[in-house]
mmCIF file of C-alpha atoms in Angstrom:
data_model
loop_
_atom_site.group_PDB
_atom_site.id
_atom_site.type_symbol
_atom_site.label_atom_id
_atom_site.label_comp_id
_atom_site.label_asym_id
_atom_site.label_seq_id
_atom_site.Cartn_x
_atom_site.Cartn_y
_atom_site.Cartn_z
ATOM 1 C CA UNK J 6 0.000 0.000 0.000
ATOM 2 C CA UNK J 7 1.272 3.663 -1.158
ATOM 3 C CA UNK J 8 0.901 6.498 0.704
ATOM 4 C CA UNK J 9 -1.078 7.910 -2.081
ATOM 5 C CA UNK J 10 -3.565 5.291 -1.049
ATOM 6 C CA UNK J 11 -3.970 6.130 2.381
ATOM 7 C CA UNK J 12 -4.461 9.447 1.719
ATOM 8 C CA UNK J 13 -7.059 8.891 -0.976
ATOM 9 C CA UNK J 14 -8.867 6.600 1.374
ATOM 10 C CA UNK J 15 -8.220 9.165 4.252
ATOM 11 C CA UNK J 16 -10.023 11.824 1.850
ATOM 12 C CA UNK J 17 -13.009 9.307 1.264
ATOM 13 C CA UNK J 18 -13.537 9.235 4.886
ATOM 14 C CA UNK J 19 -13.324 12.954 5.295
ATOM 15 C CA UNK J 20 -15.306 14.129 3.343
ATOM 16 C CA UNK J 21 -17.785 11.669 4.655
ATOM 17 C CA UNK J 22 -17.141 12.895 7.746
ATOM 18 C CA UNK J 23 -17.713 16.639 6.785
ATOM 19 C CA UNK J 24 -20.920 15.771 5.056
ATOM 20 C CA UNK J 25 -21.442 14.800 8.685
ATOM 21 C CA UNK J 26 -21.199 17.394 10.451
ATOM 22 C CA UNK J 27 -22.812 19.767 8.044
ATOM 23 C CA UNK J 28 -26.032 17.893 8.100
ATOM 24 C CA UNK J 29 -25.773 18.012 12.062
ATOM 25 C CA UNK J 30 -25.419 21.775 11.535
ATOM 26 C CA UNK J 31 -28.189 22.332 9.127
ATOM 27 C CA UNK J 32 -30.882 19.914 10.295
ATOM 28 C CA UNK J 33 -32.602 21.202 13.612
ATOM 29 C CA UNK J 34 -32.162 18.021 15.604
ATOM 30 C CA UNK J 35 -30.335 18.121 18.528
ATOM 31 C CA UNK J 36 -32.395 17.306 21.129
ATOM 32 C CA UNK J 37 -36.114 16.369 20.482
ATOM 33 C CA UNK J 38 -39.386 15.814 22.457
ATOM 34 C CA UNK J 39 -41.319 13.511 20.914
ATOM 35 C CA UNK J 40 -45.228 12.491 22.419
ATOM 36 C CA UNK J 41 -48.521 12.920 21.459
ATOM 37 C CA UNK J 42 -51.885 14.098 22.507
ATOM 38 C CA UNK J 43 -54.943 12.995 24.976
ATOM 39 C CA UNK J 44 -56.594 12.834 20.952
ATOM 40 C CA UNK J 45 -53.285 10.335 19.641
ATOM 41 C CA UNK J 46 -52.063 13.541 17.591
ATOM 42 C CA UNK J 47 -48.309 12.986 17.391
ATOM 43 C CA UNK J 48 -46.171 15.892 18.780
ATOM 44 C CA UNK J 49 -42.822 16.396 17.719
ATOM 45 C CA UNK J 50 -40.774 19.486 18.744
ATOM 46 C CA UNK J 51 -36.700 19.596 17.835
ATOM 47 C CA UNK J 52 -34.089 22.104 19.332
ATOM 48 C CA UNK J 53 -30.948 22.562 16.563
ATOM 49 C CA UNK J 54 -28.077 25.002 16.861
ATOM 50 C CA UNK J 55 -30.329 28.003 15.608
ATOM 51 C CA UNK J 56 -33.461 27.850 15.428
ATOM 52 C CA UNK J 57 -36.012 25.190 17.015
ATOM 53 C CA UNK J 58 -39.226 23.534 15.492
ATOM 54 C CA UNK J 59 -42.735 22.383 16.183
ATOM 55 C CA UNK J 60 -45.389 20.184 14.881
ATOM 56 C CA UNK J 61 -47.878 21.875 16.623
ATOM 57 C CA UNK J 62 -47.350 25.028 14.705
ATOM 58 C CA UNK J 63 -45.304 23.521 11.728
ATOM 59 C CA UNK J 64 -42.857 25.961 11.912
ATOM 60 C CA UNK J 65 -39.458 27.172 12.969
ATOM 61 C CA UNK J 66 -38.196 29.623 14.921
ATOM 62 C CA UNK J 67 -34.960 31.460 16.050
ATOM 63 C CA UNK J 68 -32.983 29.883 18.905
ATOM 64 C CA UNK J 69 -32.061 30.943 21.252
ATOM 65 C CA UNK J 70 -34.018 34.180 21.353
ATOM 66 C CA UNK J 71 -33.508 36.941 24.236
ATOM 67 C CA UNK J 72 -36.019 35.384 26.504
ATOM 68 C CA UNK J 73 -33.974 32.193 26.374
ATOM 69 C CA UNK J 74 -31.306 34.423 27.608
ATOM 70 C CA UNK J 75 -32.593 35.851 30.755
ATOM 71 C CA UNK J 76 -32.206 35.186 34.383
ATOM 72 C CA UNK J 77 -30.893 31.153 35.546
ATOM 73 C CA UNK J 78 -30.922 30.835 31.339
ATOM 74 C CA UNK J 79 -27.933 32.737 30.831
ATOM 75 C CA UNK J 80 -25.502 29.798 31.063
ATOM 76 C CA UNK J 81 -27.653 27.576 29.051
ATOM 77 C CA UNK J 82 -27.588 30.530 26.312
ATOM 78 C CA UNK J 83 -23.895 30.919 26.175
ATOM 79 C CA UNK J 84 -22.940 27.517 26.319
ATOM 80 C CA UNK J 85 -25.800 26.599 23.495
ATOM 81 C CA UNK J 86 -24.182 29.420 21.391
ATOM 82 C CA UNK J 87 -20.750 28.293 22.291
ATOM 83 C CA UNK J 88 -21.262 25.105 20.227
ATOM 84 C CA UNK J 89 -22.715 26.915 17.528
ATOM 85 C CA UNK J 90 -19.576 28.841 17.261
ATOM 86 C CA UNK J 91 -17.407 25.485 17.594
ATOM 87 C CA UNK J 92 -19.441 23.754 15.050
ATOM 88 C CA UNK J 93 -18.904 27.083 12.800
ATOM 89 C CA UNK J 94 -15.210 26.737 13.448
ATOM 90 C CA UNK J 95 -15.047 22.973 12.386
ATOM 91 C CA UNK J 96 -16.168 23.601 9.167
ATOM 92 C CA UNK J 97 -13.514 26.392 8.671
ATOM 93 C CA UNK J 98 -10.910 23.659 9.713
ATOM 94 C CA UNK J 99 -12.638 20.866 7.693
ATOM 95 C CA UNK J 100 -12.283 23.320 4.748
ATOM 96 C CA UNK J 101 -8.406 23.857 5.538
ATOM 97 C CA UNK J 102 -7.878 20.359 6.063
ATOM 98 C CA UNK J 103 -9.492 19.885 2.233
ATOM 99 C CA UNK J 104 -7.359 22.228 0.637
ATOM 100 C CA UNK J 105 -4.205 20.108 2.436
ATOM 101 C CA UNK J 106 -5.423 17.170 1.367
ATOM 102 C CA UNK J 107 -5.382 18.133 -2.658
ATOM 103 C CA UNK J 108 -1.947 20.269 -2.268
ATOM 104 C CA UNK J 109 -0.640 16.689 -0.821
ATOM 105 C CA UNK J 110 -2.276 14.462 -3.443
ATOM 106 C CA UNK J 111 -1.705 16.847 -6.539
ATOM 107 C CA UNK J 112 2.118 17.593 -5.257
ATOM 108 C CA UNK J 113 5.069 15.100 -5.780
ATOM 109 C CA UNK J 114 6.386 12.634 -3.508
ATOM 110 C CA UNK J 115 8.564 15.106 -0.863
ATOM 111 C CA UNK J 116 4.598 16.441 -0.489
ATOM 112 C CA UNK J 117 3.353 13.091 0.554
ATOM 113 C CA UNK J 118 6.324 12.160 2.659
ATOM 114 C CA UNK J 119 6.081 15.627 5.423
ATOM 115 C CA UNK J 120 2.147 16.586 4.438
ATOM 116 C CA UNK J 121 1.339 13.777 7.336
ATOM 117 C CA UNK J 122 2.209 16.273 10.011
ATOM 118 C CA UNK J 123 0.215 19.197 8.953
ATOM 119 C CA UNK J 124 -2.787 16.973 8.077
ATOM 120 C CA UNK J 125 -3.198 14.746 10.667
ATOM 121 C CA UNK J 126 -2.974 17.953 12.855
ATOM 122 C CA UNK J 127 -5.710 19.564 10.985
ATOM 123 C CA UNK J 128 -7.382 16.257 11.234
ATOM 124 C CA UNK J 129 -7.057 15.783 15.035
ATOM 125 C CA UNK J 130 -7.908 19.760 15.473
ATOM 126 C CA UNK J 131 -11.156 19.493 13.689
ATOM 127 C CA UNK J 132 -12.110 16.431 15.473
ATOM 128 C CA UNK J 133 -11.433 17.638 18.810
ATOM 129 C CA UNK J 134 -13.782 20.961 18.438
ATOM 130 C CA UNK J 135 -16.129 19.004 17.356
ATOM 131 C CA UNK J 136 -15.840 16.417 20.257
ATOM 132 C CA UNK J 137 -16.283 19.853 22.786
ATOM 133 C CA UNK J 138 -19.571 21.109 21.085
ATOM 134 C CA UNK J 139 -21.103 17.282 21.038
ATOM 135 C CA UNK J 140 -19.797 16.909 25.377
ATOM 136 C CA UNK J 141 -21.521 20.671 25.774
ATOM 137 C CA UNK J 142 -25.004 19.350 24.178
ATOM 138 C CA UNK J 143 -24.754 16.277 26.221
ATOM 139 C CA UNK J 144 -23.936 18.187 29.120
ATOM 140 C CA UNK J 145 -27.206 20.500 28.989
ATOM 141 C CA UNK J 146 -29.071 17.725 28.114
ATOM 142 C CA UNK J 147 -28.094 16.005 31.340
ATOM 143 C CA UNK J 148 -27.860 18.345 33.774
ATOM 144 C CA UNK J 149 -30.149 21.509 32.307
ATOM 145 C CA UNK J 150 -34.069 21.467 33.550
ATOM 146 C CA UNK J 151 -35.849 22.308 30.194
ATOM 147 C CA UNK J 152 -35.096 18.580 29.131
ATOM 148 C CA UNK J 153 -36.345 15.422 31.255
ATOM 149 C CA UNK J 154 -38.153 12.672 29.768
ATOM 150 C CA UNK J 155 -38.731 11.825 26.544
ATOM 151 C CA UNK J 156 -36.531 14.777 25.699
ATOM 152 C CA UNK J 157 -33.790 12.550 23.803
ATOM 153 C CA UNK J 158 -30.615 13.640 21.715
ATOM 154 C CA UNK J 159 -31.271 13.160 17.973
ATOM 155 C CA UNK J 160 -29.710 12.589 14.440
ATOM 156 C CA UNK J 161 -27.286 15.915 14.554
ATOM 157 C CA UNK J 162 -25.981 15.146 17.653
ATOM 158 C CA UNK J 163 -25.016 11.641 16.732
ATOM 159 C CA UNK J 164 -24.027 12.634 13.431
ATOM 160 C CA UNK J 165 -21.421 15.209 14.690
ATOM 161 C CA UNK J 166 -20.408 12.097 17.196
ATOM 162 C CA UNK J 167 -19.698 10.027 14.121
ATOM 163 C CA UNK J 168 -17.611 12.686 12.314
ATOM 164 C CA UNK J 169 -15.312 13.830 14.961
ATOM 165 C CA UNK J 170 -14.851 9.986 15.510
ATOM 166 C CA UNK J 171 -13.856 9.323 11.731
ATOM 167 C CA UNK J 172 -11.547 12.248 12.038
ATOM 168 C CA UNK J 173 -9.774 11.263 15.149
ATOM 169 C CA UNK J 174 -9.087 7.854 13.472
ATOM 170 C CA UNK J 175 -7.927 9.270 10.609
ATOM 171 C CA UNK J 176 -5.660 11.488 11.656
ATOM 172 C CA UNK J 177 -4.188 8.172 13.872
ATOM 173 C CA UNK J 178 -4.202 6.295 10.829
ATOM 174 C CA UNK J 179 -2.779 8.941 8.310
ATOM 175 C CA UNK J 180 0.436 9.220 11.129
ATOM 176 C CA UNK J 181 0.857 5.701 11.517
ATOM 177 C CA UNK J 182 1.054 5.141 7.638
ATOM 178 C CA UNK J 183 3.936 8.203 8.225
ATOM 179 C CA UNK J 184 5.842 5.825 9.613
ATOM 180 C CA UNK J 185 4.938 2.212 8.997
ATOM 181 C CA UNK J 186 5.205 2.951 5.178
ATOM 182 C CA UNK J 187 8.411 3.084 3.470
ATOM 183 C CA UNK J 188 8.496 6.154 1.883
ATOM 184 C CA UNK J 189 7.572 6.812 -1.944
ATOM 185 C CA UNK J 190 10.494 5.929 -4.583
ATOM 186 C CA UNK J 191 12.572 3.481 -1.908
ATOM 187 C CA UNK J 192 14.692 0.219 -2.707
ATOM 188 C CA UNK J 193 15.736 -2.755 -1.259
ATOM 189 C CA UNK J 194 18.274 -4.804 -2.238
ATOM 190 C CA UNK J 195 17.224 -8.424 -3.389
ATOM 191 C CA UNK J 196 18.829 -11.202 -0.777
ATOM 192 C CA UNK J 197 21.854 -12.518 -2.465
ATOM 193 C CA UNK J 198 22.032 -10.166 -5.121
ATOM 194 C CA UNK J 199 25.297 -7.931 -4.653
ATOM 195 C CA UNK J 200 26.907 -5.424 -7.130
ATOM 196 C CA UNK J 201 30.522 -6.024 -8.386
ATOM 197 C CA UNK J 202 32.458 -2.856 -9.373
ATOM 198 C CA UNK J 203 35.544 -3.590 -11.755
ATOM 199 C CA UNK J 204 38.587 -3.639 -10.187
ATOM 200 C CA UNK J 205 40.968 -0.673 -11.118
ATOM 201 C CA UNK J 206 43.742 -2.727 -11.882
ATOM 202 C CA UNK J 207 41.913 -4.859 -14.719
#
């Protein structure tokens, strides 16, 4: 296996992985409620990084808004718009980490023999932010009062789980192929097979 090869399967998973975590951003599904009426009418309302939804009223609205900001809420305000900002900051990472990837695939071999260090960096870095904003939702949902029973997390939370997992690994993997694989271009000698120089005196 070439090192070109890890990094092309490296990108595969990336990008899945950034698909990812944009869905978790767009998609308002965080944490949902899900029930239904004394009639059997399902009820269905969703909390996502900005704005949250109901099936009563079939729409969506901003979140958090300044009464969600007031009094005992204050913490739960910041720290809800703190992962908003991480989640923001991923995808500016992600993006950096897919402009490295093409400079490394596109450029010779010197490229893929040091681009490990700054990718798997960039790699580790957007996994990592994206690991604090996922711990910050399950925090709130643990310990804030607004959600108890069936308040649940849902799809974006375990989709951003799943991507700063894939990009944890593959930063691992990407610097253990640094130095497992021989690098690009390398020899070795064949057993038994030795080169004979003529002698200066023939």
């Amino acid at each position: 296996m070439t090192r070109r090869v890890v990094y092309s399967a490296a990108l595969v998973a990336f990008l899945a992985a950034t698909a990812m975590t944009l869905t978790s951003i767009i998609i308002p599904r965080w944490i949902s409620w899900d029930s239904e009426t004394v009639a059997g009418i399902p009820i269905h309302y969703t909390y996502g990084l900005h704005k949250r939804c109901s099936s009563l009223t079939h729409t969506c609205e901003p979140f958090p808004q300044y009464e969600d900001c007031q009094g005992d809420d204050r913490s739960f305000c910041s720290m809800w718009r703190t992962v908003g900002f991480l989640m923001s900051f991923a995808v500016v990472i992600e993006g950096m980490t897919l402009i490295a990837y093409l400079v490394i695939l596109a450029g010779g071999k010197q490229k893929r023999d040091s681009g490990w260090k700054i990718l798997s960096t960039l790699l580790l870095v957007a996994g990592l932010v994206q690991c604090a904003g996922m711990a910050i939702i399950a925090y709130l949902y643990d310990n804030d009062d607004r959600f108890f029973p069936p308040w649940q997390l849902d799809t974006s939370w375990v989709l951003c789980t799943g991507s700063w997992c894939i990009m944890v690994l593959s930063a691992a993997g990407v610097a253990a192929a640094a130095f497992v694989l021989p690098e690009e271009g390398g020899y070795e000698l064949i057993p038994g097979d030795h080169s004979t120089f003529p002698n200066d005196d023939e």
